[in-house]
Amino acid sequence: MRLKIIGSAAGGGFPQWNCNYRLSRAARTGMAGVHSRTQSSIAASVDGAGWVLFNASPDIRQQIAQTPELQPAHDAPLRSTPIRAVVLTNADVDHVAGLLSLRERQPFAIYATTQVLATLEANSIFNVLDPALVPRRTLPPAEELAICDADGHDTGVTVESFPVPGKIALYL
């Protein structure tokens, strides 16, 4: 299993756009040892060729640009991606907004709990992801599930969802 941390900051990234804390100022001025970071997300692969993203932050374009493994191969068709699926851990804006950047008629599967899928369904902007190309699949609670691509081929990645305490997304 290969894991890539493609973002490690809280919602809004680091520094956040409106934060004037000393470390945020240091990141903006390029102080040694203080680096800007994109919002949290990881990528997992069993074979190094097909990847499963965990969450799709608003920074997804930058994260793909900074991660060669997530970019189309040089000999790939004009429109292609090694991203086979996206697993959403919740419906927070910093975990779902990046889906909108993945709308260019490219097949991949979305996995999420029933509640998160209902949130996507209730917000019509997510309809830019054509269900014929981007199937939405339910993560059953407390049960292991093999993650498959849009065509149903097993990626080799298995997940188990479980509830964690926390607050509901502010926009819900």
PDB file of C-alpha atoms in Angstrom:
ATOM      1  CA  MET A   1       0.000   0.000   0.000  1.00  0.00           C
ATOM      2  CA  ARG A   2       1.274   3.441  -0.924  1.00  0.00           C
ATOM      3  CA  LEU A   3      -0.023   6.496   0.924  1.00  0.00           C
ATOM      4  CA  LYS A   4       0.647  10.076  -0.132  1.00  0.00           C
ATOM      5  CA  ILE A   5      -0.203  12.986   2.131  1.00  0.00           C
ATOM      6  CA  ILE A   6      -1.334  15.568  -0.406  1.00  0.00           C
ATOM      7  CA  GLY A   7      -2.625  18.098   2.133  1.00  0.00           C
ATOM      8  CA  SER A   8      -2.129  18.462   5.876  1.00  0.00           C
ATOM      9  CA  ALA A   9      -3.686  21.770   6.914  1.00  0.00           C
ATOM     10  CA  ALA A  10      -7.055  22.448   8.494  1.00  0.00           C
ATOM     11  CA  GLY A  11      -9.978  23.835   6.520  1.00  0.00           C
ATOM     12  CA  GLY A  12      -8.871  26.929   4.658  1.00  0.00           C
ATOM     13  CA  GLY A  13      -5.268  25.745   4.346  1.00  0.00           C
ATOM     14  CA  PHE A  14      -2.256  27.362   5.966  1.00  0.00           C
ATOM     15  CA  PRO A  15      -2.028  30.219   6.268  1.00  0.00           C
ATOM     16  CA  GLN A  16      -5.749  30.858   6.259  1.00  0.00           C
ATOM     17  CA  TRP A  17      -6.709  33.833   4.139  1.00  0.00           C
ATOM     18  CA  ASN A  18      -7.764  35.983   7.104  1.00  0.00           C
ATOM     19  CA  CYS A  19      -5.302  34.861   9.787  1.00  0.00           C
ATOM     20  CA  ASN A  20      -2.710  37.327  11.035  1.00  0.00           C
ATOM     21  CA  TYR A  21      -1.112  35.049  13.628  1.00  0.00           C
ATOM     22  CA  ARG A  22       2.704  35.246  13.665  1.00  0.00           C
ATOM     23  CA  LEU A  23       3.139  31.836  11.971  1.00  0.00           C
ATOM     24  CA  SER A  24       0.703  32.821   9.231  1.00  0.00           C
ATOM     25  CA  ARG A  25       2.690  36.010   8.669  1.00  0.00           C
ATOM     26  CA  ALA A  26       5.899  33.943   8.640  1.00  0.00           C
ATOM     27  CA  ALA A  27       4.485  31.594   5.986  1.00  0.00           C
ATOM     28  CA  ARG A  28       3.450  34.544   3.820  1.00  0.00           C
ATOM     29  CA  THR A  29       6.919  36.085   3.996  1.00  0.00           C
ATOM     30  CA  GLY A  30       8.716  32.808   3.247  1.00  0.00           C
ATOM     31  CA  MET A  31      10.389  32.433   6.642  1.00  0.00           C
ATOM     32  CA  ALA A  32      12.662  29.377   6.731  1.00  0.00           C
ATOM     33  CA  GLY A  33      10.926  26.314   8.153  1.00  0.00           C
ATOM     34  CA  VAL A  34       7.394  27.742   7.854  1.00  0.00           C
ATOM     35  CA  HIS A  35       5.645  26.480   4.745  1.00  0.00           C
ATOM     36  CA  SER A  36       2.215  26.998   3.252  1.00  0.00           C
ATOM     37  CA  ARG A  37       0.101  23.826   3.250  1.00  0.00           C
ATOM     38  CA  THR A  38      -3.006  22.740   1.398  1.00  0.00           C
ATOM     39  CA  GLN A  39      -6.133  21.392   3.087  1.00  0.00           C
ATOM     40  CA  SER A  40      -6.095  17.837   4.417  1.00  0.00           C
ATOM     41  CA  SER A  41      -6.301  14.920   2.014  1.00  0.00           C
ATOM     42  CA  ILE A  42      -4.481  11.675   1.328  1.00  0.00           C
ATOM     43  CA  ALA A  43      -4.158   9.396  -1.681  1.00  0.00           C
ATOM     44  CA  ALA A  44      -3.842   5.608  -1.451  1.00  0.00           C
ATOM     45  CA  SER A  45      -2.783   3.049  -4.047  1.00  0.00           C
ATOM     46  CA  VAL A  46      -2.033  -0.648  -4.035  1.00  0.00           C
ATOM     47  CA  ASP A  47      -0.253  -0.719  -7.404  1.00  0.00           C
ATOM     48  CA  GLY A  48       1.008   2.865  -7.827  1.00  0.00           C
ATOM     49  CA  ALA A  49      -1.100   3.213 -10.983  1.00  0.00           C
ATOM     50  CA  GLY A  50      -4.670   3.683  -9.712  1.00  0.00           C
ATOM     51  CA  TRP A  51      -5.301   6.018  -6.785  1.00  0.00           C
ATOM     52  CA  VAL A  52      -8.099   6.531  -4.266  1.00  0.00           C
ATOM     53  CA  LEU A  53      -8.399  10.008  -2.756  1.00  0.00           C
ATOM     54  CA  PHE A  54      -9.678  10.511   0.754  1.00  0.00           C
ATOM     55  CA  ASN A  55     -11.576  13.793   0.593  1.00  0.00           C
ATOM     56  CA  ALA A  56     -11.484  16.336  -2.217  1.00  0.00           C
ATOM     57  CA  SER A  57     -10.431  19.681  -0.823  1.00  0.00           C
ATOM     58  CA  PRO A  58     -10.864  22.996  -2.645  1.00  0.00           C
ATOM     59  CA  ASP A  59      -7.071  22.728  -3.163  1.00  0.00           C
ATOM     60  CA  ILE A  60      -7.388  19.558  -5.289  1.00  0.00           C
ATOM     61  CA  ARG A  61      -6.053  21.142  -8.483  1.00  0.00           C
ATOM     62  CA  GLN A  62      -2.910  22.323  -6.684  1.00  0.00           C
ATOM     63  CA  GLN A  63      -2.556  18.975  -4.908  1.00  0.00           C
ATOM     64  CA  ILE A  64      -2.716  17.097  -8.223  1.00  0.00           C
ATOM     65  CA  ALA A  65      -0.248  19.547  -9.786  1.00  0.00           C
ATOM     66  CA  GLN A  66       2.200  18.880  -6.934  1.00  0.00           C
ATOM     67  CA  THR A  67       1.770  15.074  -7.013  1.00  0.00           C
ATOM     68  CA  PRO A  68       2.997  13.467 -10.267  1.00  0.00           C
ATOM     69  CA  GLU A  69       1.378  10.140  -9.334  1.00  0.00           C
ATOM     70  CA  LEU A  70      -2.059  11.813  -9.601  1.00  0.00           C
ATOM     71  CA  GLN A  71      -1.420  13.316 -13.042  1.00  0.00           C
ATOM     72  CA  PRO A  72      -2.188  11.703 -16.423  1.00  0.00           C
ATOM     73  CA  ALA A  73       0.651   9.506 -17.712  1.00  0.00           C
ATOM     74  CA  HIS A  74       2.612  10.930 -20.659  1.00  0.00           C
ATOM     75  CA  ASP A  75       1.290   8.225 -22.996  1.00  0.00           C
ATOM     76  CA  ALA A  76      -2.310   8.412 -21.708  1.00  0.00           C
ATOM     77  CA  PRO A  77      -5.271   9.622 -23.794  1.00  0.00           C
ATOM     78  CA  LEU A  78      -6.041  13.347 -23.989  1.00  0.00           C
ATOM     79  CA  ARG A  79      -8.446  13.114 -21.026  1.00  0.00           C
ATOM     80  CA  SER A  80      -7.314  10.620 -18.384  1.00  0.00           C
ATOM     81  CA  THR A  81      -6.501  10.322 -14.719  1.00  0.00           C
ATOM     82  CA  PRO A  82      -5.063   7.736 -12.348  1.00  0.00           C
ATOM     83  CA  ILE A  83      -7.710   8.804  -9.779  1.00  0.00           C
ATOM     84  CA  ARG A  84     -10.152   5.890  -9.583  1.00  0.00           C
ATOM     85  CA  ALA A  85     -12.300   6.903  -6.614  1.00  0.00           C
ATOM     86  CA  VAL A  86     -12.854   9.530  -3.934  1.00  0.00           C
ATOM     87  CA  VAL A  87     -13.854   8.519  -0.404  1.00  0.00           C
ATOM     88  CA  LEU A  88     -15.534  11.339   1.515  1.00  0.00           C
ATOM     89  CA  THR A  89     -15.132  11.192   5.286  1.00  0.00           C
ATOM     90  CA  ASN A  90     -17.786  13.867   5.900  1.00  0.00           C
ATOM     91  CA  ALA A  91     -19.624  16.705   4.153  1.00  0.00           C
ATOM     92  CA  ASP A  92     -17.413  19.569   5.344  1.00  0.00           C
ATOM     93  CA  VAL A  93     -16.744  22.141   2.621  1.00  0.00           C
ATOM     94  CA  ASP A  94     -13.014  21.438   2.855  1.00  0.00           C
ATOM     95  CA  HIS A  95     -13.721  17.767   2.050  1.00  0.00           C
ATOM     96  CA  VAL A  96     -16.278  18.022  -0.781  1.00  0.00           C
ATOM     97  CA  ALA A  97     -15.719  21.304  -2.651  1.00  0.00           C
ATOM     98  CA  GLY A  98     -12.835  19.853  -4.672  1.00  0.00           C
ATOM     99  CA  LEU A  99     -15.272  17.468  -6.368  1.00  0.00           C
ATOM    100  CA  LEU A 100     -16.379  20.436  -8.474  1.00  0.00           C
ATOM    101  CA  SER A 101     -12.884  20.639  -9.984  1.00  0.00           C
ATOM    102  CA  LEU A 102     -13.091  16.969 -11.014  1.00  0.00           C
ATOM    103  CA  ARG A 103     -16.071  17.589 -13.313  1.00  0.00           C
ATOM    104  CA  GLU A 104     -14.407  17.275 -16.736  1.00  0.00           C
ATOM    105  CA  ARG A 105     -16.297  14.163 -17.878  1.00  0.00           C
ATOM    106  CA  GLN A 106     -13.820  11.766 -16.325  1.00  0.00           C
ATOM    107  CA  PRO A 107     -15.030   8.549 -14.677  1.00  0.00           C
ATOM    108  CA  PHE A 108     -14.334   7.906 -11.014  1.00  0.00           C
ATOM    109  CA  ALA A 109     -16.483   6.667  -8.132  1.00  0.00           C
ATOM    110  CA  ILE A 110     -17.550   8.605  -5.048  1.00  0.00           C
ATOM    111  CA  TYR A 111     -17.930   6.721  -1.764  1.00  0.00           C
ATOM    112  CA  ALA A 112     -19.564   8.244   1.306  1.00  0.00           C
ATOM    113  CA  THR A 113     -22.044   7.545   4.055  1.00  0.00           C
ATOM    114  CA  THR A 114     -25.749   7.850   3.368  1.00  0.00           C
ATOM    115  CA  GLN A 115     -25.802  11.234   5.120  1.00  0.00           C
ATOM    116  CA  VAL A 116     -22.930  12.655   3.061  1.00  0.00           C
ATOM    117  CA  LEU A 117     -24.420  11.368  -0.197  1.00  0.00           C
ATOM    118  CA  ALA A 118     -27.742  12.997   0.773  1.00  0.00           C
ATOM    119  CA  THR A 119     -25.910  16.299   1.245  1.00  0.00           C
ATOM    120  CA  LEU A 120     -24.402  16.042  -2.245  1.00  0.00           C
ATOM    121  CA  GLU A 121     -27.818  15.171  -3.661  1.00  0.00           C
ATOM    122  CA  ALA A 122     -29.464  18.128  -1.898  1.00  0.00           C
ATOM    123  CA  ASN A 123     -26.961  20.587  -3.387  1.00  0.00           C
ATOM    124  CA  SER A 124     -27.602  20.732  -7.127  1.00  0.00           C
ATOM    125  CA  ILE A 125     -24.167  22.160  -7.934  1.00  0.00           C
ATOM    126  CA  PHE A 126     -22.801  18.622  -7.496  1.00  0.00           C
ATOM    127  CA  ASN A 127     -24.903  17.559 -10.486  1.00  0.00           C
ATOM    128  CA  VAL A 128     -21.973  18.735 -12.651  1.00  0.00           C
ATOM    129  CA  LEU A 129     -20.614  15.277 -11.857  1.00  0.00           C
ATOM    130  CA  ASP A 130     -22.504  13.160 -14.389  1.00  0.00           C
ATOM    131  CA  PRO A 131     -23.884  10.111 -12.517  1.00  0.00           C
ATOM    132  CA  ALA A 132     -23.264   7.974 -15.609  1.00  0.00           C
ATOM    133  CA  LEU A 133     -19.528   8.693 -15.256  1.00  0.00           C
ATOM    134  CA  VAL A 134     -19.271   9.352 -11.530  1.00  0.00           C
ATOM    135  CA  PRO A 135     -21.364   6.831  -9.595  1.00  0.00           C
ATOM    136  CA  ARG A 136     -22.116   7.591  -5.956  1.00  0.00           C
ATOM    137  CA  ARG A 137     -21.796   4.561  -3.712  1.00  0.00           C
ATOM    138  CA  THR A 138     -22.741   4.121  -0.085  1.00  0.00           C
ATOM    139  CA  LEU A 139     -20.192   3.300   2.605  1.00  0.00           C
ATOM    140  CA  PRO A 140     -21.984   0.987   5.026  1.00  0.00           C
ATOM    141  CA  PRO A 141     -21.292   1.699   8.707  1.00  0.00           C
ATOM    142  CA  ALA A 142     -18.877  -0.596  10.567  1.00  0.00           C
ATOM    143  CA  GLU A 143     -18.330  -2.872   7.583  1.00  0.00           C
ATOM    144  CA  GLU A 144     -15.275  -3.375   5.369  1.00  0.00           C
ATOM    145  CA  LEU A 145     -15.841  -2.425   1.751  1.00  0.00           C
ATOM    146  CA  ALA A 146     -13.604  -2.864  -1.296  1.00  0.00           C
ATOM    147  CA  ILE A 147     -13.311   0.434  -3.171  1.00  0.00           C
ATOM    148  CA  CYS A 148     -13.979   0.011  -6.890  1.00  0.00           C
ATOM    149  CA  ASP A 149     -13.575   2.417  -9.785  1.00  0.00           C
ATOM    150  CA  ALA A 150     -16.495   3.775 -11.822  1.00  0.00           C
ATOM    151  CA  ASP A 151     -16.606   0.559 -13.873  1.00  0.00           C
ATOM    152  CA  GLY A 152     -16.689  -1.679 -10.800  1.00  0.00           C
ATOM    153  CA  HIS A 153     -13.049  -2.839 -10.928  1.00  0.00           C
ATOM    154  CA  ASP A 154     -11.511  -3.357  -7.497  1.00  0.00           C
ATOM    155  CA  THR A 155      -8.771  -0.810  -6.714  1.00  0.00           C
ATOM    156  CA  GLY A 156      -7.319  -3.044  -4.003  1.00  0.00           C
ATOM    157  CA  VAL A 157      -8.109  -0.423  -1.353  1.00  0.00           C
ATOM    158  CA  THR A 158     -10.497  -1.505   1.403  1.00  0.00           C
ATOM    159  CA  VAL A 159     -12.103   0.875   3.905  1.00  0.00           C
ATOM    160  CA  GLU A 160     -14.310   0.625   6.960  1.00  0.00           C
ATOM    161  CA  SER A 161     -16.382   3.623   7.997  1.00  0.00           C
ATOM    162  CA  PHE A 162     -17.142   4.363  11.625  1.00  0.00           C
ATOM    163  CA  PRO A 163     -18.762   7.297  13.407  1.00  0.00           C
ATOM    164  CA  VAL A 164     -16.592   9.821  15.202  1.00  0.00           C
ATOM    165  CA  PRO A 165     -17.682  12.642  17.479  1.00  0.00           C
ATOM    166  CA  GLY A 166     -17.600  16.108  16.030  1.00  0.00           C
ATOM    167  CA  LYS A 167     -19.661  19.005  14.854  1.00  0.00           C
ATOM    168  CA  ILE A 168     -21.902  19.027  11.797  1.00  0.00           C
ATOM    169  CA  ALA A 169     -20.698  21.078   8.829  1.00  0.00           C
ATOM    170  CA  LEU A 170     -21.656  24.722   9.393  1.00  0.00           C
ATOM    171  CA  TYR A 171     -23.637  25.002   6.147  1.00  0.00           C
ATOM    172  CA  LEU A 172     -25.937  22.058   6.993  1.00  0.00           C
TER     173      LEU A 172
END
